[in-house]
Amino acid sequence: ALEGPEDELQLLLEDYHASELAILFESIPLEAQKRIVHLLSVEIASQVISEMKAEAHPEDLLIDLPSEKRQEIVEELDYDDATDIISQLDKEDQHEILQDLDSEDAVHIRNLMTYAEDTAGGLMNTEVIKVDAAMTKKQAIDQIVLQSEEIEEFYTIYVVDHQDVLQGIVSLKDIIKAKSGVSIAQLVNTNFVYVKTDTDQEQVADLISQYNLTSIPVVDVNMKLMGRVTFDDVIDVLEEENTEDILKFSGVSEDEQLSGNWWDAVKSRLPWLILNLGTAFLASSVIRYFEPTVSKLVVLAGYMTIIAGMGGNAATQALAVTIRRITLSDLTDNQAYRTVLKELTVGLINGAVNGLIVCVFAYFYDDNLLLGLVIFIAMTGNLLIAGITGAGIPLFLKRVGVDPAIASSIIITTFTDVFGFLFLLGLASKLLL
Amino acid sequence: ALEGPEDELQLLLEDYHASELAILFESIPLEAQKRIVHLLSVEIASQVISEMKAEAHPEDLLIDLPSEKRQEIVEELDYDDATDIISQLDKEDQHEILQDLDSEDAVHIRNLMTYAEDTAGGLMNTEVIKVDAAMTKKQAIDQIVLQSEEIEEFYTIYVVDHQDVLQGIVSLKDIIKAKSGVSIAQLVNTNFVYVKTDTDQEQVADLISQYNLTSIPVVDVNMKLMGRVTFDDVIDVLEEENTEDILKFSGVSEDEQLSGNWWDAVKSRLPWLILNLGTAFLASSVIRYFEPTVSKLVVLAGYMTIIAGMGGNAATQALAVTIRRITLSDLTDNQAYRTVLKELTVGLINGAVNGLIVCVFAYFYDDNLLLGLVIFIAMTGNLLIAGITGAGIPLFLKRVGVDPAIASSIIITTFTDVFGFLFLLGLASKLLL
């Protein structure tokens, strides 16, 4: 239908929600996006553009539109969305868009562009519903109806004094339920959670999630109300942080764009691989040290990879559970201690079970019980090390104030490689030669 | 202060929000929890219990309280929270709690207990604000004020017919802004998103997140309104799904409790390790096949681990980026094709760079340029395989309708182990002996 006549296409488009069109836009060429935008109402077009993922580059679509259409769309966007999109453009294009705008809109957007992207200031929307504490119920409702012309959704009404200093919050429900003549000052809830403009977005997300808020007010150093961050921004932040976590865990730089090109991926991953190459040389130097042992008993070469590989996987398991636990809540000293103890126990048991299987194999296949025993001890010892390092290293990093996620599997598996080879080849050279 | 006299403790407790007390409760013994609960108002106590994580076992606290206190707290809980907590108890304790309750409350909770925990029915709260489409503005506002006595927070008002069949939604704002005398039927928005009671929680979360909803209505097969799921439940679901993703990715069973004991951890991880042991035997059989080569050129043993280890890490990188991309949005055939092509290119480049480093090392340290060239080719080839399998396997699984996350690093690294050994030892036996 994308190829059909305009009127058919227009009819078809009416069936879709803006967020569905945004998903469509993310997978079609710029020219097709432009053609569709011209068929949409300004309201829907602005919603589509604000819903598009940053990686689909809505700013390319925006700058490519005729200036009049573009102006209409930008004026329809929420200030925070407009800021996010415009700030992706180069200075010249930013200037071109901003000069066309109504001067009040332009001031708002220029102001928002001064905040760092990953702070409350960068996330917030400056359009809030606010009432003066001195107002009566009737005045407040009139004020809310008036302000809500501009604001699509609001969940909490902010109460300020005459200098815009935040006094507290009140819900529309409480205002409606109040007797007439009651002043807002009598209804205001002054026990509320707020953030500063420079609060990190992860902390904003944690607060909204912990207190189940639909929105959180953002204030400056003088408690002046600057804007609000809503729960839907936080859902996006959570997804973003979770992407970063899984990437860091896998030795990928946290700012690699998932849909970036090969060159971005090489730049993001090569440094980690070269770090891993260094640690691989370390593990391989253990093997080199025991080369005489390997050359006398070459069957060890096959078992080496089994012991090291199992250690790496067991360490990754312990690491994933521990890092995820640290992410979701802080652990007390006692909990940290018990976590390491638990992982040590798990490593010991899983090591013994797997070690026994390989021991039995070595006994029957290589007809060498002593070799089997050496493998059993090496496997058990290595999975013990896997448990201790997999849980202990991220907990230690957290304790000393370093992001525990840098204990990626690359770092942890160095330990299991080195100890695996040391246990297996060291014991073999003592007991089997 | 936990040890001090009751009145001091009570004074101290007043400064804390229920969600902060819930975090405290998660780290103190049951006896201390009980002592504090007795000092809290029923309202705060019920909030604390509903905010406690499932792993902190709020049901143990509840069942341990005197029956009168318990009854007051349960009656104050939202039905969905009460259901979640009570359903963790054994049948006998469930019965004991339910028989003390007001019969209407008990019916609601028993009814909710019939839904699977990870569906919309299991997540939903049955308390909603609903108005009849036939009502006037005045009647509707009276109805909303009345219903809101019971319901702490509401964001959307549901419009039903006289048989409770959902007709649409309306916001409090729109009702207030409407002229008096207008009927709800004139204000209702019939273009809304809803879910069935058996809709999977992940899909509920996706819809709420995609459409930026504060709540989504839950209906039965006849479109009768059964309840609503709110955005704060979804934030919890997202955290839960993200935990499952990172666990599955690391070869941990997705239902392992992060704070479970060693026995739970062994049961969850041992099957994966034994699967990995099988794949490790496969990789090791390649080495066994080439044992004559290794025994003639024992220096290969040290390089083997470098090639295999680097392949495993490069594959994990490609896998993490691809799985995360699939989780966040569906890819078209064309995007899937370009993703594999990108990862193939990245593997080729990263392989060549790292291969060159090891080649230079082999030339100077082992004085063997031909060995260096064999390593260069093996490293490049293995990182190429890493890119193709790391991206291709999860994409293929997704295409055939299997959860791509089962392509955990355990599965993918089997390929890089086997191919790494094949490339290195195969080439070495042809070119170096």
Tab-separated table of C-alpha atoms in Angstrom, chain A:
chain	number	residue	atom	x	y	z
A	1	ALA	CA	0.000	0.000	0.000
A	2	LEU	CA	3.028	2.251	0.453
A	3	GLU	CA	3.211	2.293	-3.343
A	4	GLY	CA	-0.476	3.049	-3.969
A	5	PRO	CA	-2.246	6.366	-4.637
A	6	GLU	CA	-2.245	9.047	-1.921
A	7	ASP	CA	-5.919	8.802	-1.009
A	8	GLU	CA	-5.790	5.054	-0.425
A	9	LEU	CA	-2.677	5.458	1.682
A	10	GLN	CA	-4.282	8.239	3.708
A	11	LEU	CA	-7.319	6.076	4.398
A	12	LEU	CA	-5.063	3.240	5.515
A	13	LEU	CA	-3.014	5.493	7.807
A	14	GLU	CA	-6.073	6.534	9.788
A	15	ASP	CA	-6.287	3.060	11.278
A	16	TYR	CA	-2.912	3.314	12.963
A	17	HIS	CA	-1.880	4.756	16.306
A	18	ALA	CA	1.068	7.175	16.248
A	19	SER	CA	3.262	4.717	18.126
A	20	GLU	CA	2.551	2.062	15.486
A	21	LEU	CA	3.455	4.500	12.705
A	22	ALA	CA	6.672	5.316	14.583
A	23	ILE	CA	7.630	1.632	14.461
A	24	LEU	CA	6.852	1.584	10.735
A	25	PHE	CA	8.976	4.722	10.214
A	26	GLU	CA	11.952	3.059	11.883
A	27	SER	CA	12.122	0.509	9.073
A	28	ILE	CA	11.357	2.510	5.902
A	29	PRO	CA	13.565	4.946	3.940
A	30	LEU	CA	13.538	8.687	4.601
A	31	GLU	CA	11.684	9.419	1.339
A	32	ALA	CA	8.784	7.145	2.320
A	33	GLN	CA	8.710	8.708	5.807
A	34	LYS	CA	8.439	12.184	4.243
A	35	ARG	CA	5.646	11.117	1.938
A	36	ILE	CA	3.623	9.741	4.867
A	37	VAL	CA	4.270	12.759	7.107
A	38	HIS	CA	2.637	14.993	4.483
A	39	LEU	CA	-0.519	12.864	4.674
A	40	LEU	CA	-0.772	12.998	8.467
A	41	SER	CA	-2.319	15.711	10.612
A	42	VAL	CA	0.260	17.900	12.371
A	43	GLU	CA	-0.824	16.396	15.676
A	44	ILE	CA	-0.255	12.798	14.589
A	45	ALA	CA	2.942	13.654	12.692
A	46	SER	CA	4.441	15.253	15.802
A	47	GLN	CA	3.468	12.238	17.911
A	48	VAL	CA	5.074	9.890	15.383
A	49	ILE	CA	8.296	11.900	15.387
A	50	SER	CA	8.420	12.041	19.184
A	51	GLU	CA	7.824	8.271	19.440
A	52	MET	CA	10.567	7.306	16.959
A	53	LYS	CA	13.637	5.814	18.619
A	54	ALA	CA	16.704	8.068	18.675
A	55	GLU	CA	18.540	5.480	16.564
A	56	ALA	CA	15.991	5.897	13.764
A	57	HIS	CA	17.133	9.548	13.564
A	58	PRO	CA	13.861	11.523	13.647
A	59	GLU	CA	16.001	14.672	13.313
A	60	ASP	CA	16.916	13.686	9.743
A	61	LEU	CA	13.236	13.532	8.862
A	62	LEU	CA	12.519	16.842	10.583
A	63	ILE	CA	15.296	18.836	8.923
A	64	ASP	CA	14.279	17.433	5.553
A	65	LEU	CA	10.695	18.737	5.739
A	66	PRO	CA	9.606	22.058	4.189
A	67	SER	CA	10.156	24.776	6.812
A	68	GLU	CA	6.471	25.552	7.316
A	69	LYS	CA	5.455	21.942	7.967
A	70	ARG	CA	8.487	21.541	10.207
A	71	GLN	CA	7.589	24.600	12.270
A	72	GLU	CA	4.045	23.347	12.816
A	73	ILE	CA	5.310	19.956	13.928
A	74	VAL	CA	7.958	21.318	16.299
A	75	GLU	CA	5.434	23.673	17.904
A	76	GLU	CA	3.161	20.680	18.531
A	77	LEU	CA	5.955	18.644	20.173
A	78	ASP	CA	6.473	18.649	23.949
A	79	TYR	CA	9.485	20.802	24.783
A	80	ASP	CA	11.492	17.859	26.110
A	81	ASP	CA	10.914	15.801	22.965
A	82	ALA	CA	11.643	18.778	20.693
A	83	THR	CA	14.882	19.381	22.613
A	84	ASP	CA	15.993	15.749	22.360
A	85	ILE	CA	15.439	15.702	18.603
A	86	ILE	CA	16.841	19.139	17.751
A	87	SER	CA	19.953	18.619	19.865
A	88	GLN	CA	20.941	15.718	17.579
A	89	LEU	CA	21.367	18.147	14.659
A	90	ASP	CA	24.464	20.199	13.931
A	91	LYS	CA	24.547	23.836	15.117
A	92	GLU	CA	23.539	25.260	11.756
A	93	ASP	CA	20.436	23.078	11.399
A	94	GLN	CA	19.508	23.746	15.044
A	95	HIS	CA	19.647	27.459	14.337
A	96	GLU	CA	17.516	27.076	11.210
A	97	ILE	CA	14.759	25.287	13.126
A	98	LEU	CA	14.835	27.530	16.206
A	99	GLN	CA	14.688	30.817	14.293
A	100	ASP	CA	11.394	29.807	12.672
A	101	LEU	CA	9.744	29.149	16.018
A	102	ASP	CA	7.645	31.393	18.170
A	103	SER	CA	10.179	33.153	20.417
A	104	GLU	CA	8.750	31.738	23.663
A	105	ASP	CA	9.051	28.168	22.334
A	106	ALA	CA	12.587	28.835	21.144
A	107	VAL	CA	13.628	30.165	24.578
A	108	HIS	CA	12.184	27.077	26.285
A	109	ILE	CA	14.008	24.715	23.960
A	110	ARG	CA	17.331	26.595	24.074
A	111	ASN	CA	17.087	26.525	27.853
A	112	LEU	CA	16.454	22.755	27.960
A	113	MET	CA	19.378	22.163	25.603
A	114	THR	CA	21.734	23.392	28.338
A	115	TYR	CA	21.072	20.344	30.568
A	116	ALA	CA	23.053	17.125	30.216
A	117	GLU	CA	21.003	14.464	28.403
A	118	ASP	CA	21.186	11.890	31.203
A	119	THR	CA	20.043	14.161	34.044
A	120	ALA	CA	16.606	15.115	35.350
A	121	GLY	CA	17.037	18.452	33.520
A	122	GLY	CA	17.643	16.636	30.256
A	123	LEU	CA	14.645	14.335	30.763
A	124	MET	CA	12.146	16.826	32.120
A	125	ASN	CA	9.281	18.575	30.426
A	126	THR	CA	8.880	22.233	31.369
A	127	GLU	CA	5.122	22.161	30.876
A	128	VAL	CA	3.496	21.403	34.219
A	129	ILE	CA	0.154	22.080	35.806
A	130	LYS	CA	0.759	24.348	38.794
A	131	VAL	CA	-1.474	26.358	41.085
A	132	ASP	CA	-0.718	29.009	43.685
A	133	ALA	CA	-1.097	27.871	47.293
A	134	ALA	CA	-3.191	30.978	47.963
A	135	MET	CA	-5.905	30.012	45.455
A	136	THR	CA	-9.360	28.768	46.421
A	137	LYS	CA	-10.811	25.494	45.122
A	138	LYS	CA	-12.780	27.361	42.425
A	139	GLN	CA	-9.783	29.441	41.266
A	140	ALA	CA	-7.601	26.358	41.196
A	141	ILE	CA	-10.019	24.337	39.048
A	142	ASP	CA	-10.341	27.229	36.578
A	143	GLN	CA	-6.553	27.504	36.473
A	144	ILE	CA	-6.165	23.743	35.907
A	145	VAL	CA	-8.746	23.684	33.098
A	146	LEU	CA	-6.956	26.635	31.479
A	147	GLN	CA	-3.473	25.124	31.767
A	148	SER	CA	-4.636	21.696	30.650
A	149	GLU	CA	-5.418	23.097	27.182
A	150	GLU	CA	-1.673	22.891	26.508
A	151	ILE	CA	-0.882	19.727	28.405
A	152	GLU	CA	-2.130	16.414	27.144
A	153	GLU	CA	-1.752	14.356	30.298
A	154	PHE	CA	-1.274	15.341	33.899
A	155	TYR	CA	-1.372	13.218	36.972
A	156	THR	CA	-0.175	15.502	39.739
A	157	ILE	CA	-0.762	19.205	40.268
A	158	TYR	CA	2.141	21.171	41.716
A	159	VAL	CA	1.534	23.856	44.309
A	160	VAL	CA	3.913	26.851	44.230
A	161	ASP	CA	4.178	30.180	45.985
A	162	HIS	CA	4.137	33.501	44.113
A	163	GLN	CA	7.835	33.091	43.228
A	164	ASP	CA	7.323	29.630	41.725
A	165	VAL	CA	9.012	27.923	44.685
A	166	LEU	CA	7.580	24.419	45.044
A	167	GLN	CA	5.439	24.020	48.170
A	168	GLY	CA	3.976	20.573	47.595
A	169	ILE	CA	1.600	18.539	45.496
A	170	VAL	CA	-2.144	18.051	45.301
A	171	SER	CA	-4.243	15.668	43.246
A	172	LEU	CA	-7.148	16.741	41.072
A	173	LYS	CA	-9.211	14.207	42.986
A	174	ASP	CA	-8.519	15.953	46.317
A	175	ILE	CA	-9.399	19.346	44.867
A	176	ILE	CA	-12.697	18.067	43.508
A	177	LYS	CA	-13.570	16.313	46.738
A	178	ALA	CA	-12.800	19.424	48.841
A	179	LYS	CA	-15.605	21.671	50.099
A	180	SER	CA	-15.961	24.890	48.108
A	181	GLY	CA	-14.141	27.831	49.679
A	182	VAL	CA	-11.260	25.658	50.881
A	183	SER	CA	-7.863	27.072	49.868
A	184	ILE	CA	-5.196	25.023	48.134
A	185	ALA	CA	-2.845	25.658	51.073
A	186	GLN	CA	-5.200	23.503	53.172
A	187	LEU	CA	-5.071	20.611	50.682
A	188	VAL	CA	-1.385	20.603	49.774
A	189	ASN	CA	0.676	17.550	50.588
A	190	THR	CA	4.082	18.869	51.650
A	191	ASN	CA	5.633	15.432	52.135
A	192	PHE	CA	6.760	14.781	48.559
A	193	VAL	CA	9.716	13.470	46.603
A	194	TYR	CA	11.571	15.753	44.156
A	195	VAL	CA	14.830	15.855	42.207
A	196	LYS	CA	17.262	18.585	41.193
A	197	THR	CA	17.941	19.432	37.538
A	198	ASP	CA	21.354	17.751	37.738
A	199	THR	CA	20.150	14.494	39.367
A	200	ASP	CA	21.317	11.450	37.381
A	201	GLN	CA	18.575	9.820	35.281
A	202	GLU	CA	19.148	6.443	36.912
A	203	GLN	CA	18.370	7.939	40.326
A	204	VAL	CA	15.269	9.660	38.902
A	205	ALA	CA	14.112	6.277	37.585
A	206	ASP	CA	14.789	4.581	40.935
A	207	LEU	CA	12.737	7.181	42.837
A	208	ILE	CA	9.776	7.020	40.446
A	209	SER	CA	9.888	3.236	40.625
A	210	GLN	CA	10.363	3.046	44.412
A	211	TYR	CA	7.563	5.491	45.259
A	212	ASN	CA	5.282	4.400	42.370
A	213	LEU	CA	5.003	7.971	41.095
A	214	THR	CA	3.381	9.035	37.829
A	215	SER	CA	5.648	12.083	37.784
A	216	ILE	CA	8.336	13.705	39.886
A	217	PRO	CA	8.939	17.476	40.122
A	218	VAL	CA	12.315	18.881	39.078
A	219	VAL	CA	13.571	21.959	40.981
A	220	ASP	CA	16.631	24.222	40.821
A	221	VAL	CA	18.939	24.986	43.783
A	222	ASN	CA	16.388	27.493	45.137
A	223	MET	CA	13.547	24.917	45.015
A	224	LYS	CA	12.021	26.790	42.096
A	225	LEU	CA	9.864	24.424	40.007
A	226	MET	CA	11.575	23.844	36.645
A	227	GLY	CA	9.555	20.939	35.238
A	228	ARG	CA	8.548	17.339	35.739
A	229	VAL	CA	9.730	13.907	34.656
A	230	THR	CA	6.908	11.438	33.949
A	231	PHE	CA	6.803	7.656	34.401
A	232	ASP	CA	6.910	6.978	30.644
A	233	ASP	CA	10.317	8.685	30.368
A	234	VAL	CA	11.444	6.388	33.158
A	235	ILE	CA	10.316	3.238	31.383
A	236	ASP	CA	12.581	4.341	28.519
A	237	VAL	CA	15.457	5.013	30.947
A	238	LEU	CA	15.032	1.548	32.494
A	239	GLU	CA	15.196	-0.118	29.065
A	240	GLU	CA	18.289	1.935	28.262
A	241	GLU	CA	20.038	1.084	31.536
A	242	ASN	CA	19.215	-2.592	31.060
A	243	THR	CA	20.721	-2.514	27.590
A	244	GLU	CA	23.861	-0.919	29.037
A	245	ASP	CA	24.022	-3.590	31.753
A	246	ILE	CA	23.817	-6.534	29.367
A	247	LEU	CA	26.370	-4.915	27.028
A	248	LYS	CA	28.877	-4.146	29.793
A	249	PHE	CA	28.406	-7.661	31.115
A	250	SER	CA	29.362	-9.048	27.698
A	251	GLY	CA	32.389	-6.820	27.183
A	252	VAL	CA	30.728	-4.340	24.857
A	253	SER	CA	31.144	-0.610	25.463
A	254	GLU	CA	27.896	0.623	27.054
A	255	ASP	CA	27.371	3.375	24.503
A	256	GLU	CA	27.404	1.119	21.433
A	257	GLN	CA	24.214	1.844	19.492
A	258	LEU	CA	22.400	-1.459	18.963
A	259	SER	CA	21.677	-0.551	15.354
A	260	GLY	CA	24.969	1.251	14.756
A	261	ASN	CA	27.163	0.325	11.771
A	262	TRP	CA	30.165	-2.010	11.693
A	263	TRP	CA	32.652	0.765	12.323
A	264	ASP	CA	30.908	1.849	15.552
A	265	ALA	CA	30.849	-1.789	16.657
A	266	VAL	CA	34.558	-2.278	15.956
A	267	LYS	CA	35.446	0.883	17.922
A	268	SER	CA	33.274	-0.239	20.837
A	269	ARG	CA	34.431	-3.857	21.020
A	270	LEU	CA	38.039	-3.977	19.843
A	271	PRO	CA	39.481	-2.412	23.051
A	272	TRP	CA	37.752	-5.117	25.133
A	273	LEU	CA	39.003	-7.867	22.847
A	274	ILE	CA	42.547	-6.543	23.067
A	275	LEU	CA	42.222	-6.475	26.868
A	276	ASN	CA	40.999	-10.061	26.646
A	277	LEU	CA	43.940	-10.922	24.407
A	278	GLY	CA	46.244	-9.728	27.196
A	279	THR	CA	44.503	-11.946	29.743
A	280	ALA	CA	44.516	-14.853	27.269
A	281	PHE	CA	48.305	-14.519	26.974
A	282	LEU	CA	48.447	-14.716	30.765
A	283	ALA	CA	46.450	-17.975	30.783
A	284	SER	CA	48.452	-19.320	27.892
A	285	SER	CA	51.720	-18.582	29.731
A	286	VAL	CA	50.630	-21.123	32.371
A	287	ILE	CA	50.335	-23.732	29.612
A	288	ARG	CA	53.739	-22.718	28.209
A	289	TYR	CA	55.257	-23.129	31.671
A	290	PHE	CA	53.941	-26.697	31.767
A	291	GLU	CA	54.799	-27.484	28.124
A	292	PRO	CA	57.069	-30.405	29.129
A	293	THR	CA	54.141	-31.951	31.023
A	294	VAL	CA	51.762	-31.516	28.072
A	295	SER	CA	54.275	-32.947	25.619
A	296	LYS	CA	54.747	-36.031	27.834
A	297	LEU	CA	51.019	-36.522	28.379
A	298	VAL	CA	49.368	-34.955	25.341
A	299	VAL	CA	45.922	-36.182	26.366
A	300	LEU	CA	45.976	-33.291	28.872
A	301	ALA	CA	45.500	-30.833	25.967
A	302	GLY	CA	41.928	-32.051	25.440
A	303	TYR	CA	41.065	-31.948	29.157
A	304	MET	CA	42.549	-28.447	29.578
A	305	THR	CA	39.828	-26.878	27.442
A	306	ILE	CA	37.101	-28.738	29.346
A	307	ILE	CA	38.310	-27.557	32.785
A	308	ALA	CA	38.835	-23.942	31.663
A	309	GLY	CA	35.572	-23.762	29.713
A	310	MET	CA	33.480	-25.139	32.581
A	311	GLY	CA	35.131	-22.701	34.988
A	312	GLY	CA	34.339	-19.793	32.706
A	313	ASN	CA	30.685	-20.767	32.445
A	314	ALA	CA	30.251	-21.350	36.171
A	315	ALA	CA	31.888	-17.967	36.853
A	316	THR	CA	29.554	-16.267	34.368
A	317	GLN	CA	26.549	-17.809	36.141
A	318	ALA	CA	27.698	-16.598	39.579
A	319	LEU	CA	28.576	-13.190	38.131
A	320	ALA	CA	25.177	-12.717	36.441
A	321	VAL	CA	23.227	-13.548	39.599
A	322	THR	CA	25.436	-11.353	41.798
A	323	ILE	CA	25.547	-8.317	39.477
A	324	ARG	CA	21.795	-8.439	39.010
A	325	ARG	CA	21.316	-8.612	42.772
A	326	ILE	CA	23.583	-5.614	43.318
A	327	THR	CA	21.710	-3.681	40.600
A	328	LEU	CA	18.334	-4.262	42.221
A	329	SER	CA	19.301	-3.489	45.838
A	330	ASP	CA	22.231	-2.665	48.065
A	331	LEU	CA	23.529	-5.604	50.074
A	332	THR	CA	24.543	-5.343	53.724
A	333	ASP	CA	27.972	-6.676	54.760
A	334	ASN	CA	26.292	-9.754	56.131
A	335	GLN	CA	24.335	-10.377	52.911
A	336	ALA	CA	27.501	-9.900	50.863
A	337	TYR	CA	29.356	-12.395	53.031
A	338	ARG	CA	26.549	-14.938	52.746
A	339	THR	CA	26.397	-14.445	48.962
A	340	VAL	CA	30.075	-15.338	48.573
A	341	LEU	CA	29.616	-18.299	50.906
A	342	LYS	CA	26.634	-19.487	48.872
A	343	GLU	CA	28.498	-19.221	45.568
A	344	LEU	CA	31.474	-21.025	47.067
A	345	THR	CA	29.169	-23.893	48.107
A	346	VAL	CA	27.460	-23.967	44.703
A	347	GLY	CA	30.877	-24.028	42.976
A	348	LEU	CA	32.064	-26.879	45.171
A	349	ILE	CA	28.995	-29.024	44.465
A	350	ASN	CA	28.723	-28.289	40.741
A	351	GLY	CA	32.476	-28.790	40.437
A	352	ALA	CA	32.358	-32.163	42.199
A	353	VAL	CA	29.445	-33.432	40.076
A	354	ASN	CA	31.001	-32.393	36.756
A	355	GLY	CA	34.456	-33.453	37.928
A	356	LEU	CA	33.102	-36.911	38.735
A	357	ILE	CA	31.597	-37.273	35.245
A	358	VAL	CA	34.891	-36.394	33.556
A	359	CYS	CA	36.802	-38.598	36.032
A	360	VAL	CA	34.666	-41.602	35.070
A	361	PHE	CA	35.195	-40.806	31.380
A	362	ALA	CA	38.980	-40.619	31.838
A	363	TYR	CA	38.972	-43.913	33.727
A	364	PHE	CA	37.097	-45.792	30.999
A	365	TYR	CA	38.279	-43.999	27.864
A	366	ASP	CA	41.907	-43.291	28.771
A	367	ASP	CA	42.146	-46.157	31.247
A	368	ASN	CA	43.845	-43.870	33.748
A	369	LEU	CA	42.225	-43.526	37.209
A	370	LEU	CA	44.928	-41.237	38.546
A	371	LEU	CA	44.380	-38.886	35.591
A	372	GLY	CA	40.658	-39.037	36.430
A	373	LEU	CA	41.378	-38.025	40.032
A	374	VAL	CA	43.578	-35.126	38.933
A	375	ILE	CA	40.761	-33.926	36.656
A	376	PHE	CA	38.227	-34.305	39.454
A	377	ILE	CA	40.299	-32.130	41.803
A	378	ALA	CA	41.071	-29.560	39.098
A	379	MET	CA	37.398	-29.250	38.099
A	380	THR	CA	36.191	-28.930	41.695
A	381	GLY	CA	38.926	-26.411	42.532
A	382	ASN	CA	38.265	-24.361	39.425
A	383	LEU	CA	34.497	-24.144	39.960
A	384	LEU	CA	35.204	-23.139	43.568
A	385	ILE	CA	37.395	-20.283	42.266
A	386	ALA	CA	34.594	-19.478	39.765
A	387	GLY	CA	32.057	-19.084	42.581
A	388	ILE	CA	34.336	-16.998	44.801
A	389	THR	CA	35.471	-14.626	42.039
A	390	GLY	CA	32.110	-14.477	40.262
A	391	ALA	CA	30.409	-13.258	43.449
A	392	GLY	CA	33.345	-11.730	45.329
A	393	ILE	CA	34.835	-9.454	42.675
A	394	PRO	CA	31.664	-7.488	41.810
A	395	LEU	CA	30.822	-7.202	45.537
A	396	PHE	CA	34.325	-5.943	46.265
A	397	LEU	CA	34.144	-3.414	43.402
A	398	LYS	CA	30.781	-2.156	44.679
A	399	ARG	CA	32.233	-1.776	48.176
A	400	VAL	CA	35.149	0.351	46.964
A	401	GLY	CA	32.822	2.493	44.859
A	402	VAL	CA	33.605	1.124	41.375
A	403	ASP	CA	30.810	0.084	38.978
A	404	PRO	CA	30.592	-3.710	39.575
A	405	ALA	CA	29.537	-4.255	35.965
A	406	ILE	CA	33.113	-3.679	34.767
A	407	ALA	CA	33.754	-7.125	36.254
A	408	SER	CA	32.543	-8.414	32.910
A	409	SER	CA	32.892	-12.049	32.012
A	410	ILE	CA	36.197	-11.142	30.289
A	411	ILE	CA	37.815	-10.262	33.629
A	412	ILE	CA	36.344	-13.116	35.641
A	413	THR	CA	37.143	-15.854	33.139
A	414	THR	CA	40.817	-14.877	33.298
A	415	PHE	CA	40.839	-16.237	36.834
A	416	THR	CA	39.152	-19.493	35.866
A	417	ASP	CA	41.459	-19.963	32.855
A	418	VAL	CA	44.619	-19.378	34.891
A	419	PHE	CA	43.527	-21.446	37.902
A	420	GLY	CA	42.057	-24.192	35.731
A	421	PHE	CA	45.356	-24.684	33.890
A	422	LEU	CA	47.356	-24.347	37.117
A	423	PHE	CA	45.287	-26.978	38.934
A	424	LEU	CA	45.214	-29.462	36.055
A	425	LEU	CA	48.780	-29.129	34.768
A	426	GLY	CA	50.362	-28.526	38.186
A	427	LEU	CA	48.756	-31.626	39.690
A	428	ALA	CA	49.483	-33.659	36.565
A	429	SER	CA	53.178	-32.772	36.633
A	430	LYS	CA	53.413	-33.816	40.316
A	431	LEU	CA	51.263	-36.940	40.241
A	432	LEU	CA	51.242	-38.341	36.721
A	433	LEU	CA	54.811	-38.027	35.457
